[in-house]
PDB file of C-alpha atoms in Angstrom:
ATOM      1  CA  MET N   1     172.784 124.938  60.893  1.00 70.00           C
ATOM      2  CA  ARG N   2     172.062 121.206  60.778  1.00 78.00           C
ATOM      3  CA  LEU N   3     173.681 118.918  63.148  1.00 84.00           C
ATOM      4  CA  SER N   4     173.687 115.154  62.648  1.00 90.00           C
ATOM      5  CA  ALA N   5     172.403 112.671  65.324  1.00 94.00           C
ATOM      6  CA  ARG N   6     176.201 111.663  65.820  1.00 95.00           C
ATOM      7  CA  VAL N   7     177.067 115.178  66.688  1.00 95.00           C
ATOM      8  CA  ASP N   8     174.013 115.466  69.051  1.00 96.00           C
ATOM      9  CA  TYR N   9     174.751 112.189  70.835  1.00 97.00           C
ATOM     10  CA  ALA N  10     178.445 113.012  71.019  1.00 97.00           C
ATOM     11  CA  LEU N  11     177.760 116.443  72.677  1.00 97.00           C
ATOM     12  CA  ARG N  12     175.284 114.786  75.068  1.00 97.00           C
ATOM     13  CA  ALA N  13     177.802 112.009  76.099  1.00 97.00           C
ATOM     14  CA  VAL N  14     180.670 114.402  76.742  1.00 97.00           C
ATOM     15  CA  ALA N  15     178.398 116.560  78.841  1.00 97.00           C
ATOM     16  CA  GLU N  16     177.249 113.447  80.840  1.00 96.00           C
ATOM     17  CA  LEU N  17     180.896 112.701  81.326  1.00 96.00           C
ATOM     18  CA  ALA N  18     181.638 116.102  82.644  1.00 95.00           C
ATOM     19  CA  SER N  19     178.627 116.051  84.887  1.00 92.00           C
ATOM     20  CA  VAL N  20     179.474 112.553  86.517  1.00 88.00           C
ATOM     21  CA  THR N  21     183.210 113.401  86.832  1.00 75.00           C
ATOM     22  CA  GLY N  22     182.854 116.899  87.932  1.00 69.00           C
ATOM     23  CA  GLY N  23     184.027 118.391  84.737  1.00 64.00           C
ATOM     24  CA  SER N  24     187.715 117.361  85.333  1.00 60.00           C
ATOM     25  CA  THR N  25     189.987 114.634  84.278  1.00 56.00           C
ATOM     26  CA  ALA N  26     189.716 113.394  87.891  1.00 49.00           C
ATOM     27  CA  GLY N  27     187.179 110.965  86.379  1.00 47.00           C
ATOM     28  CA  ARG N  28     190.066 108.953  85.606  1.00 52.00           C
ATOM     29  CA  GLY N  29     189.620 107.255  88.999  1.00 54.00           C
ATOM     30  CA  ARG N  30     186.187 106.249  88.322  1.00 79.00           C
ATOM     31  CA  PRO N  31     185.555 105.692  84.533  1.00 91.00           C
ATOM     32  CA  VAL N  32     181.942 105.807  83.226  1.00 94.00           C
ATOM     33  CA  THR N  33     180.759 102.995  81.137  1.00 95.00           C
ATOM     34  CA  ALA N  34     179.063 103.297  77.676  1.00 96.00           C
ATOM     35  CA  ASP N  35     175.969 101.617  79.094  1.00 96.00           C
ATOM     36  CA  GLN N  36     175.700 104.248  81.872  1.00 96.00           C
ATOM     37  CA  ILE N  37     176.092 107.075  79.369  1.00 97.00           C
ATOM     38  CA  ALA N  38     173.587 105.394  77.048  1.00 97.00           C
ATOM     39  CA  ARG N  39     171.102 104.994  79.769  1.00 97.00           C
ATOM     40  CA  ALA N  40     171.445 108.512  81.226  1.00 96.00           C
ATOM     41  CA  GLN N  41     171.136 110.167  77.733  1.00 97.00           C
ATOM     42  CA  ASP N  42     168.780 107.761  76.044  1.00 96.00           C
ATOM     43  CA  ILE N  43     171.386 107.195  73.281  1.00 97.00           C
ATOM     44  CA  PRO N  44     171.282 103.722  71.484  1.00 97.00           C
ATOM     45  CA  PRO N  45     174.234 101.777  72.914  1.00 95.00           C
ATOM     46  CA  LYS N  46     175.882 100.388  69.747  1.00 95.00           C
ATOM     47  CA  PHE N  47     175.736 103.734  68.192  1.00 95.00           C
ATOM     48  CA  LEU N  48     177.277 105.429  71.216  1.00 97.00           C
ATOM     49  CA  GLU N  49     180.260 102.901  71.132  1.00 96.00           C
ATOM     50  CA  SER N  50     181.186 104.077  67.776  1.00 96.00           C
ATOM     51  CA  ILE N  51     180.859 107.711  68.690  1.00 98.00           C
ATOM     52  CA  LEU N  52     183.071 107.131  71.777  1.00 98.00           C
ATOM     53  CA  LEU N  53     185.593 105.569  69.627  1.00 97.00           C
ATOM     54  CA  GLN N  54     185.686 108.673  67.426  1.00 97.00           C
ATOM     55  CA  LEU N  55     185.864 110.899  70.451  1.00 98.00           C
ATOM     56  CA  ARG N  56     188.731 108.634  71.891  1.00 97.00           C
ATOM     57  CA  ARG N  57     190.711 108.941  68.501  1.00 97.00           C
ATOM     58  CA  GLY N  58     189.947 112.793  68.363  1.00 97.00           C
ATOM     59  CA  GLY N  59     191.605 113.241  71.922  1.00 97.00           C
ATOM     60  CA  ILE N  60     188.271 114.178  73.680  1.00 97.00           C
ATOM     61  CA  VAL N  61     187.944 111.030  75.896  1.00 96.00           C
ATOM     62  CA  HIS N  62     190.229 108.479  77.234  1.00 96.00           C
ATOM     63  CA  ALA N  63     189.011 104.853  77.651  1.00 94.00           C
ATOM     64  CA  GLN N  64     190.048 101.811  79.774  1.00 91.00           C
ATOM     65  CA  ARG N  65     188.878  98.291  79.006  1.00 89.00           C
ATOM     66  CA  GLY N  66     188.064  95.551  81.640  1.00 86.00           C
ATOM     67  CA  PRO N  67     185.750  95.243  84.593  1.00 83.00           C
ATOM     68  CA  GLU N  68     186.775  98.695  86.021  1.00 81.00           C
ATOM     69  CA  GLY N  69     186.770 100.250  82.642  1.00 86.00           C
ATOM     70  CA  GLY N  70     184.818 102.951  81.026  1.00 93.00           C
ATOM     71  CA  TYR N  71     185.324 106.549  79.626  1.00 95.00           C
ATOM     72  CA  TRP N  72     186.510 109.854  81.113  1.00 95.00           C
ATOM     73  CA  LEU N  73     187.299 113.314  79.507  1.00 96.00           C
ATOM     74  CA  ALA N  74     190.966 113.518  78.239  1.00 96.00           C
ATOM     75  CA  ARG N  75     190.981 117.350  79.521  1.00 95.00           C
ATOM     76  CA  PRO N  76     188.994 119.400  81.872  1.00 96.00           C
ATOM     77  CA  ALA N  77     185.539 120.122  80.470  1.00 96.00           C
ATOM     78  CA  ASP N  78     186.214 123.781  80.538  1.00 96.00           C
ATOM     79  CA  GLU N  79     188.984 123.276  77.971  1.00 96.00           C
ATOM     80  CA  ILE N  80     186.804 121.374  75.570  1.00 97.00           C
ATOM     81  CA  SER N  81     184.718 123.528  73.248  1.00 97.00           C
ATOM     82  CA  LEU N  82     181.418 122.246  71.343  1.00 96.00           C
ATOM     83  CA  ALA N  83     183.220 123.214  68.113  1.00 95.00           C
ATOM     84  CA  GLU N  84     186.039 120.761  68.999  1.00 96.00           C
ATOM     85  CA  VAL N  85     183.653 117.881  69.549  1.00 97.00           C
ATOM     86  CA  ILE N  86     181.571 118.720  66.330  1.00 95.00           C
ATOM     87  CA  ARG N  87     184.850 118.726  64.262  1.00 93.00           C
ATOM     88  CA  VAL N  88     185.917 115.458  65.619  1.00 96.00           C
ATOM     89  CA  ILE N  89     182.644 113.868  64.726  1.00 96.00           C
ATOM     90  CA  ASP N  90     181.550 115.494  61.595  1.00 91.00           C
ATOM     91  CA  GLY N  91     184.604 117.392  60.291  1.00 86.00           C
ATOM     92  CA  PRO N  92     185.004 121.090  59.653  1.00 80.00           C
ATOM     93  CA  LEU N  93     182.153 123.639  60.203  1.00 78.00           C
ATOM     94  CA  ALA N  94     180.259 125.093  57.422  1.00 74.00           C
ATOM     95  CA  HIS N  95     180.979 123.177  54.256  1.00 72.00           C
ATOM     96  CA  VAL N  96     179.256 123.846  51.017  1.00 73.00           C
ATOM     97  CA  ARG N  97     178.717 120.664  48.969  1.00 70.00           C
ATOM     98  CA  GLY N  98     181.660 119.130  50.825  1.00 72.00           C
ATOM     99  CA  GLN N  99     183.940 122.064  50.235  1.00 74.00           C
ATOM    100  CA  ARG N 100     185.411 124.706  52.380  1.00 77.00           C
ATOM    101  CA  PRO N 101     183.866 128.086  51.631  1.00 76.00           C
ATOM    102  CA  GLU N 102     187.124 129.594  50.834  1.00 78.00           C
ATOM    103  CA  ASP N 103     187.706 126.910  48.045  1.00 79.00           C
ATOM    104  CA  LEU N 104     184.535 127.766  46.159  1.00 80.00           C
ATOM    105  CA  GLY N 105     184.715 129.494  42.827  1.00 81.00           C
ATOM    106  CA  TYR N 106     181.454 131.512  42.428  1.00 83.00           C
ATOM    107  CA  HIS N 107     181.112 133.950  39.434  1.00 82.00           C
ATOM    108  CA  GLY N 108     179.034 136.864  38.450  1.00 87.00           C
ATOM    109  CA  PRO N 109     176.084 137.731  40.539  1.00 89.00           C
ATOM    110  CA  ALA N 110     176.674 134.651  42.856  1.00 88.00           C
ATOM    111  CA  ARG N 111     180.161 135.828  43.868  1.00 86.00           C
ATOM    112  CA  ALA N 112     178.925 137.330  47.044  1.00 89.00           C
ATOM    113  CA  LEU N 113     177.787 133.951  48.389  1.00 89.00           C
ATOM    114  CA  GLN N 114     181.224 132.956  49.295  1.00 86.00           C
ATOM    115  CA  ASP N 115     181.460 135.866  51.707  1.00 88.00           C
ATOM    116  CA  VAL N 116     177.941 134.861  53.034  1.00 88.00           C
ATOM    117  CA  TRP N 117     179.231 131.320  53.706  1.00 86.00           C
ATOM    118  CA  ILE N 118     182.427 132.512  55.258  1.00 85.00           C
ATOM    119  CA  ALA N 119     180.702 134.911  57.626  1.00 90.00           C
ATOM    120  CA  LEU N 120     178.295 132.003  58.591  1.00 87.00           C
ATOM    121  CA  ARG N 121     181.141 129.918  59.514  1.00 85.00           C
ATOM    122  CA  ALA N 122     182.560 132.801  61.454  1.00 90.00           C
ATOM    123  CA  SER N 123     179.385 133.327  63.252  1.00 90.00           C
ATOM    124  CA  GLU N 124     179.088 129.581  64.167  1.00 90.00           C
ATOM    125  CA  ARG N 125     182.522 129.588  65.389  1.00 90.00           C
ATOM    126  CA  GLN N 126     181.809 132.653  67.677  1.00 91.00           C
ATOM    127  CA  ILE N 127     179.352 130.602  69.551  1.00 93.00           C
ATOM    128  CA  LEU N 128     180.533 126.965  69.252  1.00 94.00           C
ATOM    129  CA  ASP N 129     184.205 127.903  70.245  1.00 94.00           C
ATOM    130  CA  LEU N 130     182.850 130.093  73.093  1.00 95.00           C
ATOM    131  CA  VAL N 131     180.804 127.368  74.742  1.00 97.00           C
ATOM    132  CA  THR N 132     182.643 124.469  76.556  1.00 97.00           C
ATOM    133  CA  VAL N 133     181.386 121.236  77.584  1.00 97.00           C
ATOM    134  CA  ALA N 134     181.627 122.479  81.214  1.00 96.00           C
ATOM    135  CA  ASP N 135     179.339 125.314  80.412  1.00 96.00           C
ATOM    136  CA  VAL N 136     176.699 122.828  78.960  1.00 96.00           C
ATOM    137  CA  ALA N 137     177.122 120.294  81.877  1.00 95.00           C
ATOM    138  CA  GLY N 138     176.776 123.036  84.468  1.00 94.00           C
ATOM    139  CA  GLY N 139     173.740 124.765  82.731  1.00 94.00           C
ATOM    140  CA  THR N 140     175.720 128.100  82.963  1.00 94.00           C
ATOM    141  CA  LEU N 141     175.986 129.292  79.356  1.00 96.00           C
ATOM    142  CA  PRO N 142     178.045 132.390  78.395  1.00 96.00           C
ATOM    143  CA  PRO N 143     176.132 135.591  78.584  1.00 95.00           C
ATOM    144  CA  ARG N 144     176.361 136.155  74.737  1.00 93.00           C
ATOM    145  CA  VAL N 145     174.594 132.732  74.340  1.00 95.00           C
ATOM    146  CA  THR N 146     172.040 133.325  76.867  1.00 95.00           C
ATOM    147  CA  GLU N 147     171.203 136.697  75.160  1.00 94.00           C
ATOM    148  CA  LEU N 148     170.926 135.427  71.780  1.00 92.00           C
ATOM    149  CA  ALA N 149     168.707 132.433  72.973  1.00 94.00           C
ATOM    150  CA  ALA N 150     166.482 134.961  74.874  1.00 95.00           C
ATOM    151  CA  ASP N 151     165.515 136.593  71.667  1.00 94.00           C
ATOM    152  CA  PRO N 152     161.982 135.420  70.615  1.00 93.00           C
ATOM    153  CA  ALA N 153     163.009 135.518  67.011  1.00 93.00           C
ATOM    154  CA  ALA N 154     165.758 132.941  67.786  1.00 91.00           C
ATOM    155  CA  TRP N 155     163.033 130.388  68.403  1.00 93.00           C
ATOM    156  CA  THR N 156     161.115 130.770  65.021  1.00 90.00           C
TER     157      THR N 156
END
């Protein structure tokens, strides 16, 4: 799986928001500025601004302008999966040449590749839909994720 810098920065930004606001939408009382997020996560500020705009349009964060402005999560962090953030930033999971795996037309000996791509997407979803922004921000990943990451073969 290959994740873009935009996705990496978006996930780091929402984890930062969850951490600063305690993971709830209570952060509405004290929005976090883009500069604060950029400094805390070492993200280029201009790049982060465009990512936060996408996250706002995707319903992940809310924003307020002005001297008391900033960003906060649109929903509690435990209701926002990593998969949702990835889809908002980069679109659907597991595309092959820009197409959904079920729309591919393989023939002959390559026909089974379609099932491989669909299984790969299902596997990604099992993890990315399971893990929430709250899990990441709190450093308490679901046991299945911890188990997979503990396998030495996963690191090679």
